Amino acid sequence: MQVLYTANARATGDGRDGHVRTSDGTFDLDLAIPKEMGGAGGAANPEQLFAAGYAACFHSALRLVARRASADVTGSVVDAEVGIGPNGSGGFGLAVTLVVDLPAVPRPAAEQLVEQAHQVCPYSNATRGNVEVALTVREALAA
């Protein structure tokens, strides 16, 4: 693989109760363990960061495959839900649900585009076989 771009981020402090910053300073956040996991909450956490990155990346892949298919992506949205929990082997695992809105595309075509995007998206390719990823096409709202 020819690398086109490399991101660099540094974590300091106490990991999940620490701080993260990118090398270019565009992203500079305190982290806190969520209340649901026994922490104080009130700051970002790694699962939120992963969800944001996956949603943005998947949306970009979706728009790419839609453009190739001449599909209308007006009003498209991707929501990513990232869950964390014990994996049964003494560690932790992640589960992801991607919920996609493609209001201008009929449902069967939308489902096909979402599946194609899942083959193109770098996050999907990185998680495949390692993280459970559920794909959902949300029903279009009535006009």
PDB file of C-alpha atoms in Angstrom:
ATOM      1  CA  MET A   1       0.000   0.000   0.000  1.00  0.00           C
ATOM      2  CA  GLN A   2       1.257   3.449  -0.884  1.00  0.00           C
ATOM      3  CA  VAL A   3       0.535   5.685   2.114  1.00  0.00           C
ATOM      4  CA  LEU A   4      -1.009   8.990   0.986  1.00  0.00           C
ATOM      5  CA  TYR A   5      -1.341  10.599   4.406  1.00  0.00           C
ATOM      6  CA  THR A   6      -0.306   9.797   7.962  1.00  0.00           C
ATOM      7  CA  ALA A   7      -2.063  11.230  11.005  1.00  0.00           C
ATOM      8  CA  ASN A   8      -0.170  11.544  14.270  1.00  0.00           C
ATOM      9  CA  ALA A   9      -1.733  11.848  17.704  1.00  0.00           C
ATOM     10  CA  ARG A  10      -0.252  11.593  21.180  1.00  0.00           C
ATOM     11  CA  ALA A  11      -1.987  10.384  24.332  1.00  0.00           C
ATOM     12  CA  THR A  12      -0.709  11.586  27.702  1.00  0.00           C
ATOM     13  CA  GLY A  13      -1.865  11.393  31.299  1.00  0.00           C
ATOM     14  CA  ASP A  14      -3.803   8.376  32.494  1.00  0.00           C
ATOM     15  CA  GLY A  15      -4.999   6.959  29.169  1.00  0.00           C
ATOM     16  CA  ARG A  16      -8.787   7.164  29.245  1.00  0.00           C
ATOM     17  CA  ASP A  17      -8.511   9.915  31.891  1.00  0.00           C
ATOM     18  CA  GLY A  18      -5.809  11.746  30.000  1.00  0.00           C
ATOM     19  CA  HIS A  19      -5.348  14.005  27.029  1.00  0.00           C
ATOM     20  CA  VAL A  20      -4.955  13.567  23.271  1.00  0.00           C
ATOM     21  CA  ARG A  21      -3.522  15.982  20.757  1.00  0.00           C
ATOM     22  CA  THR A  22      -2.650  15.745  17.088  1.00  0.00           C
ATOM     23  CA  SER A  23       0.827  16.752  15.973  1.00  0.00           C
ATOM     24  CA  ASP A  24      -0.596  19.708  14.032  1.00  0.00           C
ATOM     25  CA  GLY A  25      -2.710  20.885  16.985  1.00  0.00           C
ATOM     26  CA  THR A  26      -6.037  20.827  15.125  1.00  0.00           C
ATOM     27  CA  PHE A  27      -7.381  18.390  17.664  1.00  0.00           C
ATOM     28  CA  ASP A  28      -6.580  18.851  21.354  1.00  0.00           C
ATOM     29  CA  LEU A  29      -8.906  17.141  23.860  1.00  0.00           C
ATOM     30  CA  ASP A  30      -9.148  16.039  27.451  1.00  0.00           C
ATOM     31  CA  LEU A  31     -10.451  12.508  27.921  1.00  0.00           C
ATOM     32  CA  ALA A  32     -12.580  11.015  30.672  1.00  0.00           C
ATOM     33  CA  ILE A  33     -13.943   7.575  31.387  1.00  0.00           C
ATOM     34  CA  PRO A  34     -17.722   7.597  30.753  1.00  0.00           C
ATOM     35  CA  LYS A  35     -19.993   7.455  33.790  1.00  0.00           C
ATOM     36  CA  GLU A  36     -21.409   4.176  32.438  1.00  0.00           C
ATOM     37  CA  MET A  37     -17.942   2.663  32.911  1.00  0.00           C
ATOM     38  CA  GLY A  38     -17.438   4.067  36.405  1.00  0.00           C
ATOM     39  CA  GLY A  39     -15.712   7.301  35.462  1.00  0.00           C
ATOM     40  CA  ALA A  40     -16.539  10.952  35.942  1.00  0.00           C
ATOM     41  CA  GLY A  41     -17.587  11.585  32.331  1.00  0.00           C
ATOM     42  CA  GLY A  42     -17.706  15.170  31.170  1.00  0.00           C
ATOM     43  CA  ALA A  43     -15.045  14.858  28.464  1.00  0.00           C
ATOM     44  CA  ALA A  44     -14.487  12.957  25.242  1.00  0.00           C
ATOM     45  CA  ASN A  45     -13.594   9.260  25.234  1.00  0.00           C
ATOM     46  CA  PRO A  46     -11.893   6.966  22.702  1.00  0.00           C
ATOM     47  CA  GLU A  47     -15.181   5.391  21.584  1.00  0.00           C
ATOM     48  CA  GLN A  48     -16.576   8.819  20.661  1.00  0.00           C
ATOM     49  CA  LEU A  49     -13.425   9.603  18.702  1.00  0.00           C
ATOM     50  CA  PHE A  50     -13.644   6.272  16.881  1.00  0.00           C
ATOM     51  CA  ALA A  51     -17.358   6.821  16.167  1.00  0.00           C
ATOM     52  CA  ALA A  52     -16.686  10.285  14.728  1.00  0.00           C
ATOM     53  CA  GLY A  53     -13.860   9.017  12.531  1.00  0.00           C
ATOM     54  CA  TYR A  54     -15.817   5.988  11.314  1.00  0.00           C
ATOM     55  CA  ALA A  55     -18.938   8.071  10.547  1.00  0.00           C
ATOM     56  CA  ALA A  56     -16.951  10.614   8.528  1.00  0.00           C
ATOM     57  CA  CYS A  57     -14.910   7.999   6.695  1.00  0.00           C
ATOM     58  CA  PHE A  58     -17.929   5.827   5.893  1.00  0.00           C
ATOM     59  CA  HIS A  59     -19.898   8.851   4.684  1.00  0.00           C
ATOM     60  CA  SER A  60     -17.051   9.726   2.334  1.00  0.00           C
ATOM     61  CA  ALA A  61     -16.954   6.135   1.001  1.00  0.00           C
ATOM     62  CA  LEU A  62     -20.744   6.187   0.605  1.00  0.00           C
ATOM     63  CA  ARG A  63     -20.624   9.407  -1.382  1.00  0.00           C
ATOM     64  CA  LEU A  64     -17.883   7.933  -3.599  1.00  0.00           C
ATOM     65  CA  VAL A  65     -19.830   4.781  -4.480  1.00  0.00           C
ATOM     66  CA  ALA A  66     -23.045   6.798  -4.893  1.00  0.00           C
ATOM     67  CA  ARG A  67     -21.312   9.178  -7.286  1.00  0.00           C
ATOM     68  CA  ARG A  68     -20.029   6.201  -9.321  1.00  0.00           C
ATOM     69  CA  ALA A  69     -23.626   4.886  -9.465  1.00  0.00           C
ATOM     70  CA  SER A  70     -25.057   8.331 -10.293  1.00  0.00           C
ATOM     71  CA  ALA A  71     -27.191   8.131  -7.143  1.00  0.00           C
ATOM     72  CA  ASP A  72     -28.522  11.253  -5.436  1.00  0.00           C
ATOM     73  CA  VAL A  73     -26.919  11.636  -2.000  1.00  0.00           C
ATOM     74  CA  THR A  74     -28.750  14.849  -1.136  1.00  0.00           C
ATOM     75  CA  GLY A  75     -29.448  14.857   2.592  1.00  0.00           C
ATOM     76  CA  SER A  76     -27.343  11.772   3.284  1.00  0.00           C
ATOM     77  CA  VAL A  77     -26.234  11.187   6.883  1.00  0.00           C
ATOM     78  CA  VAL A  78     -24.182   8.503   8.610  1.00  0.00           C
ATOM     79  CA  ASP A  79     -24.505   7.911  12.361  1.00  0.00           C
ATOM     80  CA  ALA A  80     -21.933   5.642  13.991  1.00  0.00           C
ATOM     81  CA  GLU A  81     -22.582   3.982  17.332  1.00  0.00           C
ATOM     82  CA  VAL A  82     -19.547   2.423  19.015  1.00  0.00           C
ATOM     83  CA  GLY A  83     -20.045   0.208  22.037  1.00  0.00           C
ATOM     84  CA  ILE A  84     -17.412  -1.253  24.339  1.00  0.00           C
ATOM     85  CA  GLY A  85     -17.688  -4.216  26.655  1.00  0.00           C
ATOM     86  CA  PRO A  86     -15.951  -7.299  28.018  1.00  0.00           C
ATOM     87  CA  ASN A  87     -14.978  -9.781  25.311  1.00  0.00           C
ATOM     88  CA  GLY A  88     -15.179 -12.872  27.526  1.00  0.00           C
ATOM     89  CA  SER A  89     -11.405 -13.441  27.379  1.00  0.00           C
ATOM     90  CA  GLY A  90     -10.337 -10.949  30.019  1.00  0.00           C
ATOM     91  CA  GLY A  91     -10.151  -8.001  27.644  1.00  0.00           C
ATOM     92  CA  PHE A  92     -12.550  -5.648  25.950  1.00  0.00           C
ATOM     93  CA  GLY A  93     -14.053  -5.489  22.487  1.00  0.00           C
ATOM     94  CA  LEU A  94     -15.963  -3.045  20.354  1.00  0.00           C
ATOM     95  CA  ALA A  95     -19.264  -3.297  18.482  1.00  0.00           C
ATOM     96  CA  VAL A  96     -20.246  -0.815  15.796  1.00  0.00           C
ATOM     97  CA  THR A  97     -23.580   0.068  14.244  1.00  0.00           C
ATOM     98  CA  LEU A  98     -23.662   2.342  11.221  1.00  0.00           C
ATOM     99  CA  VAL A  99     -27.061   3.909  10.557  1.00  0.00           C
ATOM    100  CA  VAL A 100     -27.344   5.510   7.132  1.00  0.00           C
ATOM    101  CA  ASP A 101     -29.907   7.956   5.778  1.00  0.00           C
ATOM    102  CA  LEU A 102     -30.174   8.183   1.985  1.00  0.00           C
ATOM    103  CA  PRO A 103     -33.528   9.962   1.627  1.00  0.00           C
ATOM    104  CA  ALA A 104     -33.310  10.433  -2.154  1.00  0.00           C
ATOM    105  CA  VAL A 105     -32.482   6.772  -2.908  1.00  0.00           C
ATOM    106  CA  PRO A 106     -35.018   3.894  -2.932  1.00  0.00           C
ATOM    107  CA  ARG A 107     -34.358   1.454  -0.093  1.00  0.00           C
ATOM    108  CA  PRO A 108     -33.050  -1.527  -2.162  1.00  0.00           C
ATOM    109  CA  ALA A 109     -30.574   0.733  -3.983  1.00  0.00           C
ATOM    110  CA  ALA A 110     -29.626   2.436  -0.720  1.00  0.00           C
ATOM    111  CA  GLU A 111     -28.864  -0.926   0.906  1.00  0.00           C
ATOM    112  CA  GLN A 112     -26.704  -1.862  -2.070  1.00  0.00           C
ATOM    113  CA  LEU A 113     -24.781   1.442  -1.868  1.00  0.00           C
ATOM    114  CA  VAL A 114     -24.227   0.982   1.877  1.00  0.00           C
ATOM    115  CA  GLU A 115     -22.858  -2.522   1.308  1.00  0.00           C
ATOM    116  CA  GLN A 116     -20.553  -1.213  -1.446  1.00  0.00           C
ATOM    117  CA  ALA A 117     -19.354   1.597   0.829  1.00  0.00           C
ATOM    118  CA  HIS A 118     -18.596  -1.022   3.495  1.00  0.00           C
ATOM    119  CA  GLN A 119     -16.193  -2.677   1.014  1.00  0.00           C
ATOM    120  CA  VAL A 120     -14.488   0.644   0.164  1.00  0.00           C
ATOM    121  CA  CYS A 121     -14.258   2.376   3.564  1.00  0.00           C
ATOM    122  CA  PRO A 122     -10.806   2.075   5.209  1.00  0.00           C
ATOM    123  CA  TYR A 123     -12.379   1.820   8.690  1.00  0.00           C
ATOM    124  CA  SER A 124     -14.603  -1.032   7.495  1.00  0.00           C
ATOM    125  CA  ASN A 125     -11.601  -2.753   5.953  1.00  0.00           C
ATOM    126  CA  ALA A 126      -9.600  -2.314   9.178  1.00  0.00           C
ATOM    127  CA  THR A 127     -12.359  -3.671  11.415  1.00  0.00           C
ATOM    128  CA  ARG A 128     -13.552  -6.527   9.169  1.00  0.00           C
ATOM    129  CA  GLY A 129     -13.132  -9.825  10.977  1.00  0.00           C
ATOM    130  CA  ASN A 130     -12.150  -8.036  14.213  1.00  0.00           C
ATOM    131  CA  VAL A 131     -15.139  -5.894  15.168  1.00  0.00           C
ATOM    132  CA  GLU A 132     -18.821  -6.655  14.751  1.00  0.00           C
ATOM    133  CA  VAL A 133     -20.242  -3.990  12.390  1.00  0.00           C
ATOM    134  CA  ALA A 134     -23.988  -3.802  11.773  1.00  0.00           C
ATOM    135  CA  LEU A 135     -25.216  -1.804   8.783  1.00  0.00           C
ATOM    136  CA  THR A 136     -28.663  -0.222   8.868  1.00  0.00           C
ATOM    137  CA  VAL A 137     -30.457   1.908   6.298  1.00  0.00           C
ATOM    138  CA  ARG A 138     -32.901   4.133   8.096  1.00  0.00           C
ATOM    139  CA  GLU A 139     -36.369   4.396   6.612  1.00  0.00           C
ATOM    140  CA  ALA A 140     -36.837   7.637   4.683  1.00  0.00           C
ATOM    141  CA  LEU A 141     -39.090  10.104   6.428  1.00  0.00           C
ATOM    142  CA  ALA A 142     -42.445  10.816   4.841  1.00  0.00           C
ATOM    143  CA  ALA A 143     -42.501  14.129   2.981  1.00  0.00           C
TER     144      ALA A 143
END
